[in-house]
Amino acid sequence: MWFYNQTRGTCDQFLYGGCEGNPNRFESFETCQTTCEISGLDPCMEPLDRGSWCEAMSNRYYFNKRTKQCRGFHYTGCGKSGNNFLTKEECHEKCEKRYPRSVALPQPAALPRSKKKKPFMRLSAGCKLSLKQIHLPLTTENFR
């Protein structure tokens, strides 16, 4: 019989006596490997995999690639994703430092508007499309 050794991240052989046990046992190395071992992808970009209840639940951390933050989750063992860290610090070191969150840039200063016309003109083109139109007086100052 084979089991997934979470500490080593590999499938290891063991002698099973047939009593009690848990779902973390497999008839062949290949079955254990395809069920539990982590692929060669960048772990930070892999999806969250909470596991398949082959072990007791434990608190872990994963990198959310959309928000670019490490988040906690409850892990139940034998997950296939490498996006699974024992500590938030480990997740931070391996993922948040490599994929930092983008910083919002300051908005440009408002352009001067002509008081003669409305600053916005709405054009209906379906799907709630709006075009912003700004009116500027035609002077050479605007082109410097």
mmCIF file of C-alpha atoms in Angstrom, residues 14-113:
data_model
loop_
_atom_site.group_PDB
_atom_site.id
_atom_site.type_symbol
_atom_site.label_atom_id
_atom_site.label_comp_id
_atom_site.label_asym_id
_atom_site.label_seq_id
_atom_site.Cartn_x
_atom_site.Cartn_y
_atom_site.Cartn_z
ATOM 1 C CA PHE A 14 3.766 1.252 4.037
ATOM 2 C CA LEU A 15 2.403 -2.031 5.391
ATOM 3 C CA TYR A 16 -1.333 -1.887 6.016
ATOM 4 C CA GLY A 17 -2.745 -4.341 8.558
ATOM 5 C CA GLY A 18 -6.325 -3.934 7.327
ATOM 6 C CA CYS A 19 -7.835 -2.402 10.471
ATOM 7 C CA GLU A 20 -9.289 1.090 10.636
ATOM 8 C CA GLY A 21 -7.072 3.387 8.553
ATOM 9 C CA ASN A 22 -8.096 6.443 6.547
ATOM 10 C CA PRO A 23 -8.580 7.455 2.905
ATOM 11 C CA ASN A 24 -4.852 8.291 2.622
ATOM 12 C CA ARG A 25 -3.995 4.811 1.333
ATOM 13 C CA PHE A 26 -3.659 3.682 -2.238
ATOM 14 C CA GLU A 27 -3.230 0.315 -3.974
ATOM 15 C CA SER A 28 -0.448 1.585 -6.251
ATOM 16 C CA PHE A 29 2.220 4.269 -6.392
ATOM 17 C CA GLU A 30 0.665 5.608 -9.615
ATOM 18 C CA THR A 31 -2.767 6.050 -8.000
ATOM 19 C CA CYS A 32 -1.233 7.854 -5.027
ATOM 20 C CA GLN A 33 0.859 10.044 -7.294
ATOM 21 C CA THR A 34 -1.990 11.102 -9.592
ATOM 22 C CA THR A 35 -4.289 11.688 -6.613
ATOM 23 C CA CYS A 36 -1.949 13.585 -4.316
ATOM 24 C CA GLU A 37 1.351 14.761 -5.728
ATOM 25 C CA ILE A 38 1.783 18.329 -6.856
ATOM 26 C CA SER A 39 2.258 19.237 -10.509
ATOM 27 C CA GLY A 40 5.258 21.203 -11.811
ATOM 28 C CA LEU A 41 3.298 24.467 -12.152
ATOM 29 C CA ASP A 42 4.118 27.690 -10.320
ATOM 30 C CA PRO A 43 2.427 26.994 -6.967
ATOM 31 C CA CYS A 44 1.328 30.626 -6.618
ATOM 32 C CA MET A 45 -0.712 30.379 -9.827
ATOM 33 C CA GLU A 46 -2.337 27.029 -9.050
ATOM 34 C CA PRO A 47 -5.975 26.966 -7.935
ATOM 35 C CA LEU A 48 -6.973 26.474 -4.309
ATOM 36 C CA ASP A 49 -7.534 22.804 -3.445
ATOM 37 C CA ARG A 50 -9.016 22.264 0.016
ATOM 38 C CA GLY A 51 -8.249 18.522 -0.081
ATOM 39 C CA SER A 52 -10.300 15.336 -0.016
ATOM 40 C CA TRP A 53 -10.708 14.502 3.691
ATOM 41 C CA CYS A 54 -7.864 12.002 3.935
ATOM 42 C CA GLU A 55 -6.468 13.721 7.065
ATOM 43 C CA ALA A 56 -7.683 15.836 9.957
ATOM 44 C CA MET A 57 -8.533 19.416 9.021
ATOM 45 C CA SER A 58 -5.738 21.956 9.490
ATOM 46 C CA ASN A 59 -5.321 25.683 8.934
ATOM 47 C CA ARG A 60 -3.281 26.582 5.848
ATOM 48 C CA TYR A 61 -2.641 29.538 3.537
ATOM 49 C CA TYR A 62 -2.928 29.947 -0.224
ATOM 50 C CA PHE A 63 -2.113 32.759 -2.645
ATOM 51 C CA ASN A 64 -5.186 34.345 -4.239
ATOM 52 C CA LYS A 65 -3.888 35.287 -7.696
ATOM 53 C CA ARG A 66 -6.779 37.715 -8.305
ATOM 54 C CA THR A 67 -6.219 39.821 -5.164
ATOM 55 C CA LYS A 68 -2.495 38.939 -4.951
ATOM 56 C CA GLN A 69 -2.813 38.227 -1.222
ATOM 57 C CA CYS A 70 -2.237 35.207 0.985
ATOM 58 C CA ARG A 71 -5.481 33.975 2.550
ATOM 59 C CA GLY A 72 -6.270 31.321 5.130
ATOM 60 C CA PHE A 73 -8.304 28.165 4.461
ATOM 61 C CA HIS A 74 -9.131 24.811 6.070
ATOM 62 C CA TYR A 75 -7.147 21.986 4.473
ATOM 63 C CA THR A 76 -8.402 18.398 4.666
ATOM 64 C CA GLY A 77 -5.400 16.549 3.204
ATOM 65 C CA CYS A 78 -4.360 14.987 -0.133
ATOM 66 C CA GLY A 79 -4.885 18.142 -2.163
ATOM 67 C CA LYS A 80 -3.240 18.300 -5.588
ATOM 68 C CA SER A 81 -2.317 21.994 -5.567
ATOM 69 C CA GLY A 82 1.075 23.357 -4.563
ATOM 70 C CA ASN A 83 -0.710 26.577 -3.574
ATOM 71 C CA ASN A 84 -0.823 25.361 0.008
ATOM 72 C CA PHE A 85 1.450 26.826 2.693
ATOM 73 C CA LEU A 86 1.828 25.957 6.377
ATOM 74 C CA THR A 87 2.257 29.601 7.405
ATOM 75 C CA LYS A 88 1.242 32.994 6.105
ATOM 76 C CA GLU A 89 4.923 33.978 6.181
ATOM 77 C CA GLU A 90 5.848 31.100 3.845
ATOM 78 C CA CYS A 91 3.068 32.133 1.438
ATOM 79 C CA HIS A 92 4.253 35.747 1.615
ATOM 80 C CA GLU A 93 7.885 34.801 0.891
ATOM 81 C CA LYS A 94 7.049 32.501 -2.028
ATOM 82 C CA CYS A 95 4.172 34.412 -3.644
ATOM 83 C CA GLU A 96 3.356 37.914 -2.387
ATOM 84 C CA LYS A 97 6.953 39.053 -2.895
ATOM 85 C CA ARG A 98 6.995 37.652 -6.459
ATOM 86 C CA TYR A 99 3.561 39.011 -7.385
ATOM 87 C CA PRO A 100 3.118 42.318 -5.522
ATOM 88 C CA ARG A 101 -0.232 44.076 -5.602
ATOM 89 C CA SER A 102 -0.389 46.989 -8.007
ATOM 90 C CA VAL A 103 -0.421 50.458 -6.496
ATOM 91 C CA ALA A 104 -3.114 52.888 -7.611
ATOM 92 C CA LEU A 105 -1.597 55.808 -9.498
ATOM 93 C CA PRO A 106 -2.790 59.353 -8.763
ATOM 94 C CA GLN A 107 -5.451 60.668 -11.119
ATOM 95 C CA PRO A 108 -4.383 63.422 -13.535
ATOM 96 C CA ALA A 109 -5.523 66.962 -12.803
ATOM 97 C CA ALA A 110 -8.883 67.921 -14.287
ATOM 98 C CA LEU A 111 -8.777 69.675 -17.640
ATOM 99 C CA PRO A 112 -10.423 73.112 -17.918
ATOM 100 C CA ARG A 113 -13.986 73.000 -19.189
#
